[in-house]
PDB file of C-alpha atoms (C1' of nucleotides) in Angstrom:
ATOM      1  CA  CYS F   1       9.168 -25.397   9.338  1.00 83.00           C
ATOM      2  CA  THR F   2      11.168 -24.529  12.696  1.00 78.00           C
ATOM      3  CA  TYR F   3      13.384 -23.364  10.635  1.00 77.00           C
ATOM      4  CA  ASN F   4      11.019 -21.307   8.509  1.00 82.00           C
ATOM      5  CA  VAL F   5      10.389 -19.672  11.269  1.00 82.00           C
ATOM      6  CA  LEU F   6      14.105 -19.578  12.217  1.00 77.00           C
ATOM      7  CA  ILE F   7      15.144 -18.095   9.048  1.00 79.00           C
ATOM      8  CA  ASP F   8      11.758 -16.037   8.579  1.00 79.00           C
ATOM      9  CA  SER F   9      12.552 -13.890  11.288  1.00 77.00           C
ATOM     10  CA  LEU F  10      16.121 -13.529  10.791  1.00 76.00           C
ATOM     11  CA  CYS F  11      14.993 -12.038   7.538  1.00 73.00           C
ATOM     12  CA  LYS F  12      13.584  -9.700   9.742  1.00 74.00           C
ATOM     13  CA  LYS F  13      15.750  -8.452  11.663  1.00 73.00           C
ATOM     14  CA  GLU F  14      18.019  -7.190   8.723  1.00 66.00           C
ATOM     15  CA  GLU F  15      20.546 -10.088   9.420  1.00 74.00           C
ATOM     16  CA  PRO F  16      20.544 -12.039   6.016  1.00 81.00           C
ATOM     17  CA  LYS F  17      23.861 -12.833   6.864  1.00 86.00           C
ATOM     18  CA  VAL F  18      22.901 -14.946   9.786  1.00 89.00           C
ATOM     19  CA  ALA F  19      19.841 -15.661   7.870  1.00 90.00           C
ATOM     20  CA  LEU F  20      22.129 -17.696   5.568  1.00 90.00           C
ATOM     21  CA  SER F  21      24.130 -19.366   7.401  1.00 90.00           C
ATOM     22  CA  GLN F  22      21.456 -20.851   8.672  1.00 91.00           C
ATOM     23  CA  PHE F  23      20.178 -21.552   5.374  1.00 91.00           C
ATOM     24  CA  GLY F  24      23.809 -23.334   4.901  1.00 90.00           C
ATOM     25  CA  SER F  25      23.370 -25.528   8.171  1.00 90.00           C
ATOM     26  CA  MET F  26      19.398 -26.735   7.511  1.00 91.00           C
ATOM     27  CA  ILE F  27      20.891 -27.723   4.189  1.00 92.00           C
ATOM     28  CA  ARG F  28      23.578 -29.505   6.297  1.00 93.00           C
ATOM     29  CA  LYS F  29      21.116 -31.291   8.422  1.00 94.00           C
ATOM     30  CA  GLY F  30      19.214 -33.012   5.162  1.00 92.00           C
ATOM     31  CA  ILE F  31      15.992 -30.772   6.171  1.00 93.00           C
ATOM     32  CA  GLU F  32      14.610 -29.960   3.011  1.00 92.00           C
ATOM     33  CA  PRO F  33      13.723 -25.855   1.742  1.00 94.00           C
ATOM     34  CA  THR F  34      10.129 -25.434   1.114  1.00 95.00           C
ATOM     35  CA  ILE F  35       8.864 -22.149  -1.335  1.00 96.00           C
ATOM     36  CA  VAL F  36       8.108 -20.547   2.678  1.00 96.00           C
ATOM     37  CA  THR F  37      12.565 -20.900   3.177  1.00 95.00           C
ATOM     38  CA  PHE F  38      13.174 -18.972   0.050  1.00 96.00           C
ATOM     39  CA  ASN F  39      10.760 -16.833  -0.021  1.00 96.00           C
ATOM     40  CA  ALA F  40      11.884 -15.047   3.335  1.00 95.00           C
ATOM     41  CA  LEU F  41      15.696 -15.776   1.773  1.00 95.00           C
ATOM     42  CA  ILE F  42      14.806 -13.315  -0.916  1.00 95.00           C
ATOM     43  CA  PHE F  43      12.748 -10.730   0.581  1.00 95.00           C
ATOM     44  CA  ALA F  44      16.276 -10.440   2.898  1.00 93.00           C
ATOM     45  CA  LEU F  45      18.511  -9.596   0.484  1.00 93.00           C
ATOM     46  CA  CYS F  46      15.592  -7.504  -1.489  1.00 91.00           C
ATOM     47  CA  ASN F  47      15.982  -4.848   1.392  1.00 87.00           C
ATOM     48  CA  SER F  48      19.552  -5.318   1.441  1.00 88.00           C
ATOM     49  CA  ARG F  49      19.264  -4.484  -2.704  1.00 87.00           C
ATOM     50  CA  ARG F  50      21.321  -7.613  -2.951  1.00 90.00           C
ATOM     51  CA  TRP F  51      19.716  -8.046  -6.387  1.00 88.00           C
ATOM     52  CA  GLU F  52      22.088 -10.621  -7.619  1.00 89.00           C
ATOM     53  CA  GLU F  53      21.613 -13.340  -4.579  1.00 92.00           C
ATOM     54  CA  ALA F  54      18.018 -13.284  -5.108  1.00 92.00           C
ATOM     55  CA  THR F  55      18.529 -14.627  -8.540  1.00 90.00           C
ATOM     56  CA  GLN F  56      21.464 -16.805  -7.631  1.00 92.00           C
ATOM     57  CA  ILE F  57      19.201 -18.053  -4.679  1.00 94.00           C
ATOM     58  CA  ILE F  58      15.842 -18.391  -7.185  1.00 93.00           C
ATOM     59  CA  GLU F  59      18.557 -20.264  -9.106  1.00 93.00           C
ATOM     60  CA  ASN F  60      18.692 -22.255  -6.543  1.00 93.00           C
ATOM     61  CA  MET F  61      15.336 -23.094  -6.378  1.00 94.00           C
ATOM     62  CA  ALA F  62      15.389 -24.313  -9.230  1.00 93.00           C
ATOM     63  CA  LEU F  63      17.574 -27.470  -8.057  1.00 94.00           C
ATOM     64  CA  TYR F  64      15.384 -27.982  -5.258  1.00 94.00           C
ATOM     65  CA  GLY F  65      12.536 -28.662  -7.670  1.00 94.00           C
ATOM     66  CA  ILE F  66      10.688 -25.181  -6.552  1.00 95.00           C
ATOM     67  CA  SER F  67       9.706 -22.686  -8.547  1.00 94.00           C
ATOM     68  CA  PRO F  68       9.281 -19.236  -7.795  1.00 96.00           C
ATOM     69  CA  ASN F  69       4.741 -18.224  -6.771  1.00 96.00           C
ATOM     70  CA  LEU F  70       3.066 -15.352  -6.265  1.00 96.00           C
ATOM     71  CA  VAL F  71       5.061 -14.325  -2.887  1.00 97.00           C
ATOM     72  CA  THR F  72       7.922 -14.794  -4.409  1.00 97.00           C
ATOM     73  CA  PHE F  73       7.228 -12.639  -7.435  1.00 96.00           C
ATOM     74  CA  ASN F  74       5.217 -10.124  -5.493  1.00 96.00           C
ATOM     75  CA  THR F  75       8.447  -9.421  -2.977  1.00 96.00           C
ATOM     76  CA  LEU F  76      10.243  -8.841  -6.246  1.00 96.00           C
ATOM     77  CA  LEU F  77       7.699  -6.458  -7.997  1.00 95.00           C
ATOM     78  CA  ASP F  78       7.768  -4.845  -4.347  1.00 94.00           C
ATOM     79  CA  ALA F  79      11.508  -4.614  -3.886  1.00 93.00           C
ATOM     80  CA  ARG F  80      11.575  -3.420  -7.365  1.00 93.00           C
ATOM     81  CA  CYS F  81       8.800  -1.002  -7.082  1.00 93.00           C
ATOM     82  CA  LYS F  82      10.163   0.701  -3.838  1.00 90.00           C
ATOM     83  CA  GLU F  83      13.775   1.505  -5.951  1.00 89.00           C
ATOM     84  CA  GLY F  84      11.788   3.119  -8.350  1.00 89.00           C
ATOM     85  CA  CYS F  85      12.620   0.494 -10.859  1.00 91.00           C
ATOM     86  CA  THR F  86       8.908   0.499 -12.451  1.00 91.00           C
ATOM     87  CA  THR F  87       9.668  -0.367 -15.879  1.00 93.00           C
ATOM     88  CA  GLU F  88      11.528  -3.809 -14.244  1.00 92.00           C
ATOM     89  CA  ALA F  89       8.720  -4.257 -11.845  1.00 93.00           C
ATOM     90  CA  ILE F  90       6.423  -4.429 -14.757  1.00 93.00           C
ATOM     91  CA  PHE F  91       8.916  -7.271 -16.683  1.00 93.00           C
ATOM     92  CA  LEU F  92       8.392  -9.462 -13.753  1.00 94.00           C
ATOM     93  CA  VAL F  93       5.184  -9.179 -14.287  1.00 93.00           C
ATOM     94  CA  GLU F  94       5.437 -10.318 -17.435  1.00 94.00           C
ATOM     95  CA  ALA F  95       7.730 -13.419 -16.549  1.00 94.00           C
ATOM     96  CA  MET F  96       5.000 -13.876 -13.668  1.00 95.00           C
ATOM     97  CA  LEU F  97       2.009 -14.346 -16.819  1.00 94.00           C
ATOM     98  CA  ASP F  98       5.002 -16.484 -18.991  1.00 94.00           C
ATOM     99  CA  LYS F  99       4.994 -18.949 -15.738  1.00 94.00           C
ATOM    100  CA  GLY F 100       1.643 -19.258 -14.668  1.00 95.00           C
ATOM    101  CA  VAL F 101       1.418 -16.800 -12.221  1.00 95.00           C
ATOM    102  CA  PHE F 102      -1.644 -14.085 -11.429  1.00 91.00           C
ATOM    103  CA  PRO F 103      -0.558 -10.919 -10.421  1.00 91.00           C
ATOM    104  CA  ASP F 104      -2.994 -10.960  -7.196  1.00 90.00           C
ATOM    105  CA  PRO F 105      -4.846  -7.874  -5.675  1.00 88.00           C
ATOM    106  CA  VAL F 106      -0.463  -7.331  -3.644  1.00 92.00           C
ATOM    107  CA  THR F 107       0.404  -7.924  -7.072  1.00 93.00           C
ATOM    108  CA  TYR F 108      -1.310  -4.289  -8.265  1.00 91.00           C
ATOM    109  CA  ASP F 109      -1.064  -2.492  -5.147  1.00 90.00           C
ATOM    110  CA  SER F 110       2.633  -2.255  -4.838  1.00 93.00           C
ATOM    111  CA  LEU F 111       3.346  -1.657  -8.953  1.00 93.00           C
ATOM    112  CA  ILE F 112       0.617   1.279  -8.811  1.00 93.00           C
ATOM    113  CA  CYS F 113       1.863   2.192  -5.379  1.00 91.00           C
ATOM    114  CA  GLY F 114       5.256   2.434  -7.545  1.00 93.00           C
ATOM    115  CA  LEU F 115       4.199   4.175 -10.136  1.00 94.00           C
ATOM    116  CA  CYS F 116       2.283   6.612  -8.718  1.00 92.00           C
ATOM    117  CA  HIS F 117       5.195   7.373  -6.061  1.00 90.00           C
ATOM    118  CA  SER F 118       7.444   7.657  -9.807  1.00 89.00           C
ATOM    119  CA  ARG F 119       4.359   9.614 -11.102  1.00 88.00           C
ATOM    120  CA  LYS F 120       3.826   8.091 -13.228  1.00 92.00           C
ATOM    121  CA  LEU F 121      -0.396   7.829 -12.981  1.00 92.00           C
ATOM    122  CA  ASP F 122      -1.465   7.597 -15.941  1.00 92.00           C
ATOM    123  CA  GLU F 123      -0.294   4.447 -16.329  1.00 92.00           C
ATOM    124  CA  ALA F 124      -1.449   3.665 -12.561  1.00 93.00           C
ATOM    125  CA  LYS F 125      -4.972   4.885 -13.912  1.00 91.00           C
ATOM    126  CA  ARG F 126      -5.148   2.237 -16.486  1.00 91.00           C
ATOM    127  CA  LEU F 127      -3.980  -0.479 -14.452  1.00 90.00           C
ATOM    128  CA  PHE F 128      -7.030   0.344 -11.762  1.00 90.00           C
ATOM    129  CA  ASP F 129      -9.292  -0.007 -14.433  1.00 87.00           C
ATOM    130  CA  GLY F 130      -7.996  -3.132 -15.637  1.00 86.00           C
ATOM    131  CA  MET F 131      -7.842  -4.474 -12.239  1.00 84.00           C
ATOM    132  CA  VAL F 132     -12.119  -3.770 -12.896  1.00 77.00           C
ATOM    133  CA  SER F 133     -12.436  -5.649 -15.809  1.00 79.00           C
ATOM    134  CA  GLN F 134     -10.284  -8.252 -14.646  1.00 79.00           C
ATOM    135  CA  ASN F 135     -12.476  -8.768 -11.787  1.00 77.00           C
ATOM    136  CA  ILE F 136     -10.032  -8.484  -9.464  1.00 79.00           C
ATOM    137  CA  PHE F 137     -11.116  -5.939  -6.749  1.00 79.00           C
ATOM    138  CA  PRO F 138      -8.363  -3.281  -5.828  1.00 83.00           C
ATOM    139  CA  HIS F 139      -8.271  -2.649  -2.265  1.00 88.00           C
ATOM    140  CA  VAL F 140      -9.819   0.564  -0.811  1.00 92.00           C
ATOM    141  CA  ARG F 141      -6.320   1.475  -0.076  1.00 92.00           C
ATOM    142  CA  THR F 142      -5.425   1.390  -3.837  1.00 90.00           C
ATOM    143  CA  LEU F 143      -7.957   3.846  -4.329  1.00 93.00           C
ATOM    144  CA  ASN F 144      -7.228   6.086  -1.551  1.00 95.00           C
ATOM    145  CA  ILE F 145      -3.195   5.706  -3.394  1.00 93.00           C
ATOM    146  CA  ILE F 146      -4.924   6.968  -6.631  1.00 94.00           C
ATOM    147  CA  LEU F 147      -7.332  10.150  -5.391  1.00 96.00           C
ATOM    148  CA  ASN F 148      -3.842  10.936  -3.234  1.00 96.00           C
ATOM    149  CA  ALA F 149      -1.920  10.804  -6.424  1.00 95.00           C
ATOM    150  CA  LEU F 150      -4.438  12.830  -8.034  1.00 95.00           C
ATOM    151  CA  SER F 151      -5.235  15.528  -5.980  1.00 96.00           C
ATOM    152  CA  ASN F 152      -1.519  15.463  -4.909  1.00 94.00           C
ATOM    153  CA  GLU F 153      -1.125  16.611  -8.925  1.00 93.00           C
ATOM    154  CA  GLY F 154      -4.361  19.250  -8.505  1.00 94.00           C
ATOM    155  CA  MET F 155      -5.518  17.164 -10.505  1.00 95.00           C
ATOM    156  CA  MET F 156      -9.134  17.285  -8.604  1.00 97.00           C
ATOM    157  CA  LYS F 157     -11.237  16.543 -11.561  1.00 96.00           C
ATOM    158  CA  LYS F 158     -10.597  12.950 -12.018  1.00 95.00           C
ATOM    159  CA  ALA F 159      -9.883  12.316  -8.906  1.00 96.00           C
ATOM    160  CA  GLN F 160     -13.935  13.415  -7.992  1.00 97.00           C
ATOM    161  CA  VAL F 161     -14.990  11.265 -11.147  1.00 96.00           C
ATOM    162  CA  LEU F 162     -13.174   8.525  -9.865  1.00 94.00           C
ATOM    163  CA  PHE F 163     -14.677   8.637  -7.057  1.00 96.00           C
ATOM    164  CA  GLU F 164     -18.428   8.793  -7.970  1.00 96.00           C
ATOM    165  CA  ALA F 165     -17.450   6.112 -10.354  1.00 93.00           C
ATOM    166  CA  MET F 166     -16.851   3.798  -7.351  1.00 92.00           C
ATOM    167  CA  LEU F 167     -19.797   4.421  -5.289  1.00 93.00           C
ATOM    168  CA  ASP F 168     -21.562   3.864  -8.344  1.00 91.00           C
ATOM    169  CA  HIS F 169     -20.270   0.698  -8.404  1.00 88.00           C
ATOM    170  CA  GLY F 170     -20.376  -0.077  -5.045  1.00 88.00           C
ATOM    171  CA  ARG F 171     -17.112  -0.604  -4.530  1.00 90.00           C
ATOM    172  CA  GLU F 172     -16.094   0.305  -0.191  1.00 91.00           C
ATOM    173  CA  VAL F 173     -14.493   3.976   0.135  1.00 95.00           C
ATOM    174  CA  ASN F 174     -13.845   4.998   4.058  1.00 96.00           C
ATOM    175  CA  THR F 175     -13.151   7.820   5.421  1.00 97.00           C
ATOM    176  CA  ILE F 176      -9.356   8.158   4.499  1.00 97.00           C
ATOM    177  CA  THR F 177     -10.534   8.507   0.481  1.00 98.00           C
ATOM    178  CA  TYR F 178     -13.551  10.810   1.752  1.00 98.00           C
ATOM    179  CA  ASN F 179     -10.275  12.518   4.305  1.00 98.00           C
ATOM    180  CA  THR F 180      -7.875  13.114   0.628  1.00 98.00           C
ATOM    181  CA  LEU F 181     -10.331  14.546  -1.200  1.00 98.00           C
ATOM    182  CA  ILE F 182     -10.814  16.988   1.530  1.00 98.00           C
ATOM    183  CA  LYS F 183      -7.438  17.281   1.324  1.00 98.00           C
ATOM    184  CA  GLY F 184      -6.517  17.873  -2.529  1.00 98.00           C
ATOM    185  CA  TYR F 185      -9.408  20.457  -2.734  1.00 98.00           C
ATOM    186  CA  CYS F 186      -7.668  22.352   0.493  1.00 97.00           C
ATOM    187  CA  ARG F 187      -4.406  22.561  -1.516  1.00 96.00           C
ATOM    188  CA  GLN F 188      -6.451  24.735  -4.573  1.00 96.00           C
ATOM    189  CA  GLY F 189      -8.041  26.608  -2.115  1.00 95.00           C
ATOM    190  CA  GLU F 190     -11.569  24.939  -3.665  1.00 97.00           C
ATOM    191  CA  MET F 191     -13.127  25.527   0.300  1.00 97.00           C
ATOM    192  CA  ASP F 192     -16.340  25.758  -1.000  1.00 97.00           C
ATOM    193  CA  LYS F 193     -15.497  21.459  -1.984  1.00 97.00           C
ATOM    194  CA  ALA F 194     -13.809  20.647   0.206  1.00 97.00           C
ATOM    195  CA  LYS F 195     -17.580  21.239   2.816  1.00 97.00           C
ATOM    196  CA  ASP F 196     -19.106  19.228   0.350  1.00 97.00           C
ATOM    197  CA  VAL F 197     -16.608  16.403   0.809  1.00 98.00           C
ATOM    198  CA  PHE F 198     -17.014  17.251   4.353  1.00 97.00           C
ATOM    199  CA  ASP F 199     -20.516  16.842   4.837  1.00 97.00           C
ATOM    200  CA  ARG F 200     -21.901  13.969   2.577  1.00 97.00           C
ATOM    201  CA  MET F 201     -18.917  11.956   4.899  1.00 96.00           C
ATOM    202  CA  THR F 202     -21.486  12.168   7.894  1.00 91.00           C
ATOM    203  CA  MET F 203     -24.595  11.259   4.984  1.00 92.00           C
ATOM    204  CA  GLU F 204     -22.434   8.198   3.218  1.00 94.00           C
ATOM    205  CA  GLY F 205     -21.960   6.719   6.500  1.00 90.00           C
ATOM    206  CA  ALA F 206     -18.006   7.211   6.882  1.00 94.00           C
ATOM    207  CA  LEU F 207     -17.862   9.401  10.201  1.00 93.00           C
ATOM    208  CA  PRO F 208     -15.532  12.447   9.726  1.00 96.00           C
ATOM    209  CA  ASP F 209     -12.442  12.104  12.188  1.00 96.00           C
ATOM    210  CA  THR F 210      -9.839  14.148  14.130  1.00 96.00           C
ATOM    211  CA  ILE F 211      -8.162  13.942  10.242  1.00 97.00           C
ATOM    212  CA  SER F 212     -11.093  15.441   8.838  1.00 97.00           C
ATOM    213  CA  PHE F 213     -11.304  18.485  11.230  1.00 97.00           C
ATOM    214  CA  ASN F 214      -7.279  19.008  11.133  1.00 97.00           C
ATOM    215  CA  THR F 215      -7.609  19.371   7.806  1.00 97.00           C
ATOM    216  CA  LEU F 216     -10.279  21.146   6.905  1.00 97.00           C
ATOM    217  CA  VAL F 217      -9.377  23.982   9.720  1.00 97.00           C
ATOM    218  CA  SER F 218      -6.203  23.833   8.093  1.00 96.00           C
ATOM    219  CA  GLY F 219      -7.543  25.038   4.346  1.00 97.00           C
ATOM    220  CA  TYR F 220      -9.835  27.995   6.425  1.00 97.00           C
ATOM    221  CA  ILE F 221      -7.078  28.983   8.075  1.00 96.00           C
ATOM    222  CA  ASN F 222      -4.541  29.120   4.904  1.00 95.00           C
ATOM    223  CA  ILE F 223      -7.424  31.270   2.712  1.00 96.00           C
ATOM    224  CA  TYR F 224      -7.587  33.732   6.122  1.00 95.00           C
ATOM    225  CA  ARG F 225     -11.069  32.845   7.534  1.00 95.00           C
ATOM    226  CA  ILE F 226      -9.892  31.948  11.054  1.00 96.00           C
ATOM    227  CA  ASP F 227     -13.764  32.288  12.079  1.00 96.00           C
ATOM    228  CA  VAL F 228     -15.153  29.280   9.967  1.00 96.00           C
ATOM    229  CA  ALA F 229     -11.823  27.200  11.061  1.00 96.00           C
ATOM    230  CA  LEU F 230     -12.803  28.252  15.382  1.00 96.00           C
ATOM    231  CA  LYS F 231     -16.754  27.577  14.208  1.00 96.00           C
ATOM    232  CA  LEU F 232     -15.340  24.118  13.465  1.00 96.00           C
ATOM    233  CA  LEU F 233     -13.555  23.448  16.604  1.00 95.00           C
ATOM    234  CA  LYS F 234     -16.452  23.824  18.119  1.00 95.00           C
ATOM    235  CA  ASP F 235     -18.255  21.160  15.878  1.00 95.00           C
ATOM    236  CA  MET F 236     -14.912  19.178  16.886  1.00 95.00           C
ATOM    237  CA  ILE F 237     -15.265  19.331  20.516  1.00 95.00           C
ATOM    238  CA  ARG F 238     -19.098  18.863  20.369  1.00 94.00           C
ATOM    239  CA  LYS F 239     -19.349  16.182  18.220  1.00 92.00           C
ATOM    240  CA  GLY F 240     -16.753  14.222  20.965  1.00 92.00           C
ATOM    241  CA  LEU F 241     -13.723  14.413  18.840  1.00 93.00           C
ATOM    242  CA  VAL F 242     -10.026  15.724  20.752  1.00 89.00           C
ATOM    243  CA  PRO F 243      -8.253  18.548  19.259  1.00 88.00           C
ATOM    244  CA  ASP F 244      -4.772  16.944  18.799  1.00 90.00           C
TER     245      ASP F 244
ATOM    246  C1'   G V   1     -10.449 -25.596  13.274  1.00 87.68           C
ATOM    247  C1'   G V   2      -5.950 -22.543  14.533  1.00 87.68           C
ATOM    248  C1'   U V   3       0.187 -22.483  13.439  1.00 87.68           C
ATOM    249  C1'   A V   4       5.017 -20.395   8.533  1.00 87.68           C
ATOM    250  C1'   U V   5       6.884 -16.496   3.740  1.00 87.68           C
ATOM    251  C1'   C V   6       5.036 -10.743  -0.269  1.00 87.68           C
ATOM    252  C1'   U V   7       2.406  -4.794  -0.383  1.00 87.68           C
ATOM    253  C1'   A V   8      -0.499  -0.864   0.508  1.00 87.68           C
ATOM    254  C1'   C V   9      -3.750   5.441   2.033  1.00 87.68           C
ATOM    255  C1'   U V  10      -5.392  10.737   4.417  1.00 87.68           C
ATOM    256  C1'   U V  11      -3.538  16.495   8.465  1.00 87.68           C
ATOM    257  C1'   U V  12       0.315  18.195  10.779  1.00 87.68           C
ATOM    258  C1'   G V  13       5.659  18.011  12.494  1.00 87.68           C
ATOM    259  C1'   U V  14      10.195  15.547  13.188  1.00 87.68           C
TER     260        U V  14
END
RNA sequence: GGUAUCUACUUUGU
């Protein structure tokens, strides 16, 4: 465990070289590496995009009779997503299923996030719906990522439908969820709808924060309603929020 | 009972 802690910290400090050499001395001292050791190394190698070496580590694991686990796959998969290689990432999901390792919320989050960034929104949405049907509950953040992507594409109708569906199912939403929708409507210049969402917040238990106000204010200024923007600023102060 | 390894959301600016 001491070695695992050491190696992991080195990996986080982006010192894969040092980490690998510590791994070497760990082996020489006859200390058995565990799945945690390997996962930490794979993390570091993926971060520096050294895929071949990461693959070697996995082969190495097999020699110790250790198979990749959920964390291993999630690490690989997330690195691929960050590279924009969502095809490779989906391939990894198949590989994990083959090995009887089942995707968890982290797996889905990484994938959905990666797909959104690669502007493959339909696939992201399909995955999200798939999670619900498999009783893997998406985190609020995952919902927010999709809503944000839809908003950025101006697909506010879809965003709204998804949002209402989540509320209907009693799923958690938070201030950021509302802020995301407000931003989407502001971008479209649909300030009435932005304001509707804003007004619902208090009633639905997600208190507006500074970002809610900032977003709305900038939306009104964009349509030259300086008067409304200034009034909002006053409301904001009255609610004890500090304009920044 | 506690300790090691994986991802992630919104405003403005950089």
